[in-house]
Amino acid sequence: MNNNFVPRWKLRLRRRRKKRLIRLLLFFLIFAVIIFILLQFKTVKNEPVEVKTPAVAGVRDEQTDRSSLKAVVENSLLETKGNYGVVIKNLKTGESYLINEHRVFDAASLYKLWVMAAVYNQIQSGKLNPDQVLSEDIAVLNKDFFIEPDKAELTDGAVTLTVDSALTQMITISHNYAALLLTKQIRLAKVEAFLKENGFKESKVGTSGALPKVTPFDIALFLEKLYKSELADQENSQKMIELLKNQKISDGLPDYLPDKQSSEPVAVAHKTGDIEGFKHDAGIVFTGKGDYIVVIMSESTSPAGAGERIALLSKAVFDYFNKK
């Protein structure tokens, strides 16, 4: 008798057992894979996620929900024919959006922000008195600041103002000779030193007839430092903000925002700039839901159209922040 002979029924039984074992192993393998995937998903879900955005000297701190604010700005700038530089920053949440923030523009009257801060620094240190009377011949100012006769607003007479009055006229009505009077008093070198001391690396005061240059980034940085009382003590910082709130040229940022007669009035501390093809407005908007910075600088062949675009963009940003 052959000892190696195995009945067929036993072979079938062995095959069935083998198949069951394979099925059981496959089941446990699939079950283990499912458990592993679930554990991995739970770990990722519970792990805190850090969103890293570029941080540049206090302006680009945080960009939460960036795409929505991005859409607001870009939709407002659709079909523009000029060049725009924009910085928006919510000072409460840090949410921000920037476009062409490092583009260099002619500063126009935005340079008066630097003069204002440098003068208040001298008032704070006791080197200047707000009631001190300053006086200079127009012709001397034109010569000192390389203003050609055909481009001079005034050519004769004199300008005489107290420091306080000169500050008020320089900011609220953008009086050019009030600005020159103050600059001559404190000297252009002091304004240049102010820029360096406060990290405004992209700003140039302009010398030997060259026009002042600035970027939206530096102006936004200036406004944030002013808001945080980093350019002067709290008292003088507040005086500067109040001066900017009294701006009389209001066809830009504040144009379509709620005014003082509104149930929820909005205050805008801002400074405009307008020279040839350049149209700018930059400021801090104070609202019940949080304060924010808006800097809009433009270069175009239609400054009037740019002014309207600035006002519309300002309104769109206001609506965005106040409907959240």
GROMACS .gro file of C-alpha atoms in nm:
model
  324
    1MET     CA    1   0.000   0.000   0.000
    2ASN     CA    2   0.125   0.349  -0.091
    3ASN     CA    3   0.176   0.545   0.234
    4ASN     CA    4   0.181   0.872   0.041
    5PHE     CA    5  -0.173   0.830  -0.082
    6VAL     CA    6  -0.414   1.095   0.055
    7PRO     CA    7  -0.788   1.062   0.006
    8ARG     CA    8  -0.950   1.325  -0.211
    9TRP     CA    9  -1.185   1.438   0.063
   10LYS     CA   10  -0.885   1.520   0.283
   11LEU     CA   11  -0.723   1.720   0.004
   12ARG     CA   12  -1.043   1.919  -0.042
   13LEU     CA   13  -1.059   1.983   0.331
   14ARG     CA   14  -0.699   2.104   0.335
   15ARG     CA   15  -0.767   2.341   0.043
   16ARG     CA   16  -1.072   2.482   0.217
   17ARG     CA   17  -0.876   2.540   0.536
   18LYS     CA   18  -0.599   2.707   0.337
   19LYS     CA   19  -0.849   2.939   0.164
   20ARG     CA   20  -1.009   3.027   0.498
   21LEU     CA   21  -0.667   3.108   0.643
   22ILE     CA   22  -0.585   3.331   0.344
   23ARG     CA   23  -0.922   3.509   0.375
   24LEU     CA   24  -0.866   3.556   0.747
   25LEU     CA   25  -0.518   3.699   0.689
   26LEU     CA   26  -0.653   3.934   0.420
   27PHE     CA   27  -0.930   4.048   0.654
   28PHE     CA   28  -0.683   4.126   0.933
   29LEU     CA   29  -0.452   4.303   0.686
   30ILE     CA   30  -0.735   4.524   0.554
   31PHE     CA   31  -0.855   4.593   0.909
   32ALA     CA   32  -0.501   4.694   1.015
   33VAL     CA   33  -0.469   4.930   0.715
   34ILE     CA   34  -0.803   5.096   0.798
   35ILE     CA   35  -0.703   5.143   1.162
   36PHE     CA   36  -0.368   5.293   1.056
   37ILE     CA   37  -0.536   5.539   0.818
   38LEU     CA   38  -0.787   5.646   1.083
   39LEU     CA   39  -0.511   5.704   1.337
   40GLN     CA   40  -0.312   5.911   1.087
   41PHE     CA   41  -0.616   6.124   1.001
   42LYS     CA   42  -0.689   6.186   1.368
   43THR     CA   43  -0.328   6.293   1.431
   44VAL     CA   44  -0.330   6.539   1.142
   45LYS     CA   45  -0.670   6.674   1.242
   46ASN     CA   46  -0.569   6.739   1.601
   47GLU     CA   47  -0.224   6.874   1.525
   48PRO     CA   48  -0.212   7.257   1.536
   49VAL     CA   49  -0.133   7.411   1.199
   50GLU     CA   50   0.092   7.713   1.181
   51VAL     CA   51   0.028   7.935   0.880
   52LYS     CA   52   0.346   8.119   0.792
   53THR     CA   53   0.324   8.442   0.594
   54PRO     CA   54   0.605   8.682   0.508
   55ALA     CA   55   0.681   8.921   0.796
   56VAL     CA   56   0.838   9.252   0.700
   57ALA     CA   57   0.905   9.515   0.966
   58GLY     CA   58   0.560   9.529   1.119
   59VAL     CA   59   0.354   9.557   0.802
   60ARG     CA   60   0.308   9.203   0.675
   61ASP     CA   61   0.232   9.049   1.014
   62GLU     CA   62  -0.057   8.816   0.931
   63GLN     CA   63  -0.268   8.741   0.626
   64THR     CA   64  -0.564   8.537   0.743
   65ASP     CA   65  -0.839   8.497   0.483
   66ARG     CA   66  -0.603   8.667   0.243
   67SER     CA   67  -0.785   8.554  -0.072
   68SER     CA   68  -1.104   8.741   0.019
   69LEU     CA   69  -0.929   9.071   0.089
   70LYS     CA   70  -0.718   9.009  -0.220
   71ALA     CA   71  -1.036   8.978  -0.427
   72VAL     CA   72  -1.176   9.302  -0.282
   73VAL     CA   73  -0.864   9.496  -0.378
   74GLU     CA   74  -0.812   9.338  -0.718
   75ASN     CA   75  -1.178   9.375  -0.818
   76SER     CA   76  -1.160   9.744  -0.726
   77LEU     CA   77  -0.855   9.786  -0.948
   78LEU     CA   78  -0.995   9.605  -1.252
   79GLU     CA   79  -0.938   9.786  -1.582
   80THR     CA   80  -0.714  10.050  -1.427
   81LYS     CA   81  -0.471  10.193  -1.678
   82GLY     CA   82  -0.220  10.331  -1.429
   83ASN     CA   83   0.019  10.180  -1.178
   84TYR     CA   84  -0.108  10.125  -0.825
   85GLY     CA   85   0.063  10.032  -0.501
   86VAL     CA   86  -0.160   9.926  -0.214
   87VAL     CA   87  -0.117   9.823   0.148
   88ILE     CA   88  -0.419   9.728   0.360
   89LYS     CA   89  -0.376   9.614   0.719
   90ASN     CA   90  -0.630   9.551   0.993
   91LEU     CA   91  -0.465   9.673   1.313
   92LYS     CA   92  -0.692   9.456   1.528
   93THR     CA   93  -0.660   9.120   1.352
   94GLY     CA   94  -0.341   9.165   1.151
   95GLU     CA   95  -0.516   9.064   0.830
   96SER     CA   96  -0.347   9.234   0.538
   97TYR     CA   97  -0.307   9.252   0.164
   98LEU     CA   98  -0.024   9.418  -0.028
   99ILE     CA   99   0.035   9.477  -0.396
  100ASN     CA  100   0.330   9.664  -0.547
  101GLU     CA  101   0.416   9.768  -0.192
  102HIS     CA  102   0.782   9.820  -0.277
  103ARG     CA  103   0.721  10.019  -0.595
  104VAL     CA  104   0.882  10.363  -0.574
  105PHE     CA  105   0.654  10.662  -0.637
  106ASP     CA  106   0.707  11.035  -0.623
  107ALA     CA  107   0.598  11.113  -0.268
  108ALA     CA  108   0.407  11.430  -0.357
  109SER     CA  109   0.275  11.574  -0.029
  110LEU     CA  110   0.314  11.249   0.162
  111TYR     CA  111   0.663  11.371   0.255
  112LYS     CA  112   0.486  11.614   0.489
  113LEU     CA  113   0.416  11.320   0.719
  114TRP     CA  114   0.790  11.294   0.783
  115VAL     CA  115   0.821  11.668   0.844
  116MET     CA  116   0.529  11.656   1.088
  117ALA     CA  117   0.683  11.372   1.289
  118ALA     CA  118   1.031  11.529   1.290
  119VAL     CA  119   0.885  11.861   1.413
  120TYR     CA  120   0.690  11.687   1.691
  121ASN     CA  121   1.009  11.512   1.796
  122GLN     CA  122   1.172  11.852   1.840
  123ILE     CA  123   0.868  11.981   2.029
  124GLN     CA  124   0.887  11.674   2.254
  125SER     CA  125   1.258  11.732   2.322
  126GLY     CA  126   1.203  12.103   2.392
  127LYS     CA  127   1.397  12.228   2.090
  128LEU     CA  128   1.084  12.381   1.940
  129ASN     CA  129   0.785  12.554   2.096
  130PRO     CA  130   0.442  12.528   1.927
  131ASP     CA  131   0.396  12.905   1.978
  132GLN     CA  132   0.734  12.993   1.829
  133VAL     CA  133   0.698  13.226   1.528
  134LEU     CA  134   0.876  13.129   1.207
  135SER     CA  135   0.920  13.367   0.915
  136GLU     CA  136   1.100  13.356   0.582
  137ASP     CA  137   1.091  13.527   0.242
  138ILE     CA  138   0.923  13.326  -0.032
  139ALA     CA  139   1.216  13.391  -0.265
  140VAL     CA  140   1.459  13.245  -0.011
  141LEU     CA  141   1.248  12.932   0.033
  142ASN     CA  142   1.223  12.886  -0.344
  143LYS     CA  143   1.600  12.918  -0.376
  144ASP     CA  144   1.682  12.693  -0.079
  145PHE     CA  145   1.457  12.414  -0.206
  146PHE     CA  146   1.550  12.448  -0.575
  147ILE     CA  147   1.202  12.554  -0.687
  148GLU     CA  148   1.220  12.703  -1.036
  149PRO     CA  149   1.029  13.029  -1.095
  150ASP     CA  150   0.793  12.874  -1.352
  151LYS     CA  151   0.699  12.599  -1.103
  152ALA     CA  152   0.673  12.816  -0.790
  153GLU     CA  153   0.327  12.874  -0.644
  154LEU     CA  154   0.451  13.203  -0.497
  155THR     CA  155   0.744  13.420  -0.598
  156ASP     CA  156   0.741  13.717  -0.363
  157GLY     CA  157   0.636  13.819  -0.015
  158ALA     CA  158   0.702  13.625   0.303
  159VAL     CA  159   0.544  13.346   0.501
  160THR     CA  160   0.506  13.398   0.877
  161LEU     CA  161   0.345  13.132   1.095
  162THR     CA  162   0.377  12.984   1.441
  163VAL     CA  163   0.505  12.628   1.453
  164ASP     CA  164   0.157  12.509   1.549
  165SER     CA  165  -0.013  12.700   1.266
  166ALA     CA  166   0.245  12.580   1.016
  167LEU     CA  167   0.181  12.219   1.120
  168THR     CA  168  -0.194  12.265   1.088
  169GLN     CA  169  -0.175  12.426   0.744
  170MET     CA  170   0.084  12.179   0.618
  171ILE     CA  171  -0.133  11.878   0.706
  172THR     CA  172  -0.496  11.993   0.679
  173ILE     CA  173  -0.472  12.196   0.357
  174SER     CA  174  -0.132  12.070   0.239
  175HIS     CA  175   0.018  12.420   0.238
  176ASN     CA  176   0.352  12.384   0.060
  177TYR     CA  177   0.519  12.692   0.202
  178ALA     CA  178   0.421  12.598   0.557
  179ALA     CA  179   0.602  12.269   0.492
  180LEU     CA  180   0.908  12.445   0.352
  181LEU     CA  181   0.912  12.687   0.647
  182LEU     CA  182   0.913  12.398   0.896
  183THR     CA  183   1.169  12.199   0.696
  184LYS     CA  184   1.402  12.498   0.682
  185GLN     CA  185   1.366  12.543   1.059
  186ILE     CA  186   1.452  12.184   1.152
  187ARG     CA  187   1.675  12.130   0.846
  188LEU     CA  188   1.639  11.863   0.580
  189ALA     CA  189   1.917  11.660   0.741
  190LYS     CA  190   1.694  11.611   1.048
  191VAL     CA  191   1.416  11.474   0.830
  192GLU     CA  192   1.663  11.239   0.663
  193ALA     CA  193   1.791  11.127   1.004
  194PHE     CA  194   1.433  11.066   1.115
  195LEU     CA  195   1.380  10.829   0.822
  196LYS     CA  196   1.696  10.632   0.900
  197GLU     CA  197   1.630  10.613   1.274
  198ASN     CA  198   1.282  10.471   1.219
  199GLY     CA  199   1.369  10.218   0.950
  200PHE     CA  200   1.207  10.385   0.649
  201LYS     CA  201   1.466  10.242   0.413
  202GLU     CA  202   1.269  10.293   0.093
  203SER     CA  203   1.207  10.666   0.145
  204LYS     CA  204   1.421  10.950   0.011
  205VAL     CA  205   1.382  11.314   0.115
  206GLY     CA  206   1.518  11.447  -0.214
  207THR     CA  207   1.815  11.682  -0.234
  208SER     CA  208   1.947  11.936  -0.486
  209GLY     CA  209   1.607  11.968  -0.648
  210ALA     CA  210   1.524  11.596  -0.662
  211LEU     CA  211   1.170  11.510  -0.560
  212PRO     CA  212   1.104  11.301  -0.247
  213LYS     CA  213   1.045  10.931  -0.318
  214VAL     CA  214   0.851  10.676  -0.118
  215THR     CA  215   0.688  10.333  -0.132
  216PRO     CA  216   0.345  10.221  -0.007
  217PHE     CA  217   0.531   9.989   0.231
  218ASP     CA  218   0.716  10.272   0.406
  219ILE     CA  219   0.405  10.488   0.436
  220ALA     CA  220   0.212  10.197   0.588
  221LEU     CA  221   0.499  10.137   0.828
  222PHE     CA  222   0.496  10.506   0.925
  223LEU     CA  223   0.122  10.495   0.998
  224GLU     CA  224   0.149  10.178   1.204
  225LYS     CA  225   0.437  10.319   1.408
  226LEU     CA  226   0.237  10.639   1.461
  227TYR     CA  227  -0.067  10.437   1.573
  228LYS     CA  228   0.148  10.246   1.823
  229SER     CA  229   0.315  10.566   1.954
  230GLU     CA  230   0.654  10.450   1.827
  231LEU     CA  231   0.743  10.776   1.650
  232ALA     CA  232   0.686  10.998   1.953
  233ASP     CA  233   0.541  10.970   2.302
  234GLN     CA  234   0.170  10.897   2.340
  235GLU     CA  235   0.069  11.261   2.385
  236ASN     CA  236   0.245  11.386   2.073
  237SER     CA  237   0.144  11.079   1.874
  238GLN     CA  238  -0.219  11.154   1.955
  239LYS     CA  239  -0.172  11.517   1.850
  240MET     CA  240  -0.041  11.402   1.513
  241ILE     CA  241  -0.334  11.164   1.468
  242GLU     CA  242  -0.584  11.439   1.555
  243LEU     CA  243  -0.413  11.669   1.307
  244LEU     CA  244  -0.450  11.406   1.035
  245LYS     CA  245  -0.816  11.354   1.130
  246ASN     CA  246  -0.875  11.724   1.059
  247GLN     CA  247  -0.763  11.685   0.697
  248LYS     CA  248  -0.975  11.914   0.478
  249ILE     CA  249  -0.901  11.738   0.150
  250SER     CA  250  -1.154  11.458   0.176
  251ASP     CA  251  -1.222  11.338  -0.180
  252GLY     CA  252  -1.009  11.026  -0.136
  253LEU     CA  253  -1.023  10.769   0.143
  254PRO     CA  254  -1.315  10.926   0.338
  255ASP     CA  255  -1.527  11.019   0.036
  256TYR     CA  256  -1.777  10.730   0.050
  257LEU     CA  257  -1.736  10.637   0.416
  258PRO     CA  258  -1.996  10.722   0.686
  259ASP     CA  259  -1.953  11.085   0.795
  260LYS     CA  260  -2.002  11.256   1.132
  261GLN     CA  261  -2.379  11.270   1.079
  262SER     CA  262  -2.400  10.892   1.049
  263SER     CA  263  -2.523  10.673   1.334
  264GLU     CA  264  -2.184  10.500   1.322
  265PRO     CA  265  -1.940  10.774   1.216
  266VAL     CA  266  -1.596  10.682   1.090
  267ALA     CA  267  -1.285  10.891   1.154
  268VAL     CA  268  -1.003  10.892   0.901
  269ALA     CA  269  -0.658  11.023   0.993
  270HIS     CA  270  -0.500  11.063   0.651
  271LYS     CA  271  -0.273  11.259   0.421
  272THR     CA  272  -0.313  11.309   0.049
  273GLY     CA  273  -0.049  11.355  -0.217
  274ASP     CA  274  -0.104  11.499  -0.563
  275ILE     CA  275   0.160  11.601  -0.815
  276GLU     CA  276   0.135  11.581  -1.195
  277GLY     CA  277   0.048  11.216  -1.273
  278PHE     CA  278   0.071  11.095  -0.913
  279LYS     CA  279  -0.233  11.068  -0.686
  280HIS     CA  280  -0.203  10.921  -0.335
  281ASP     CA  281  -0.400  10.889  -0.015
  282ALA     CA  282  -0.285  10.712   0.300
  283GLY     CA  283  -0.432  10.692   0.645
  284ILE     CA  284  -0.573  10.513   0.945
  285VAL     CA  285  -0.946  10.440   0.946
  286PHE     CA  286  -1.103  10.425   1.292
  287THR     CA  287  -1.420  10.213   1.319
  288GLY     CA  288  -1.620  10.044   1.592
  289LYS     CA  289  -1.518   9.701   1.462
  290GLY     CA  290  -1.147   9.774   1.450
  291ASP     CA  291  -0.901  10.023   1.306
  292TYR     CA  292  -0.710   9.960   0.986
  293ILE     CA  293  -0.448  10.117   0.760
  294VAL     CA  294  -0.510  10.200   0.395
  295VAL     CA  295  -0.232  10.320   0.167
  296ILE     CA  296  -0.315  10.371  -0.201
  297MET     CA  297  -0.057  10.524  -0.431
  298SER     CA  298  -0.101  10.572  -0.804
  299GLU     CA  299   0.068  10.694  -1.118
  300SER     CA  300  -0.155  10.748  -1.419
  301THR     CA  301  -0.251  10.982  -1.701
  302SER     CA  302  -0.581  11.055  -1.525
  303PRO     CA  303  -0.529  11.170  -1.165
  304ALA     CA  304  -0.900  11.256  -1.135
  305GLY     CA  305  -0.992  10.901  -1.232
  306ALA     CA  306  -0.733  10.768  -0.989
  307GLY     CA  307  -0.888  10.979  -0.713
  308GLU     CA  308  -1.226  10.819  -0.775
  309ARG     CA  309  -1.065  10.476  -0.782
  310ILE     CA  310  -0.902  10.546  -0.445
  311ALA     CA  311  -1.239  10.644  -0.296
  312LEU     CA  312  -1.411  10.333  -0.432
  313LEU     CA  313  -1.136  10.101  -0.311
  314SER     CA  314  -1.150  10.263   0.032
  315LYS     CA  315  -1.527  10.199   0.048
  316ALA     CA  316  -1.482   9.837  -0.062
  317VAL     CA  317  -1.223   9.774   0.209
  318PHE     CA  318  -1.445   9.941   0.470
  319ASP     CA  319  -1.739   9.718   0.371
  320TYR     CA  320  -1.517   9.409   0.383
  321PHE     CA  321  -1.388   9.473   0.735
  322ASN     CA  322  -1.722   9.588   0.874
  323LYS     CA  323  -1.935   9.303   0.742
  324LYS     CA  324  -1.718   9.026   0.889
   0.00000   0.00000   0.00000
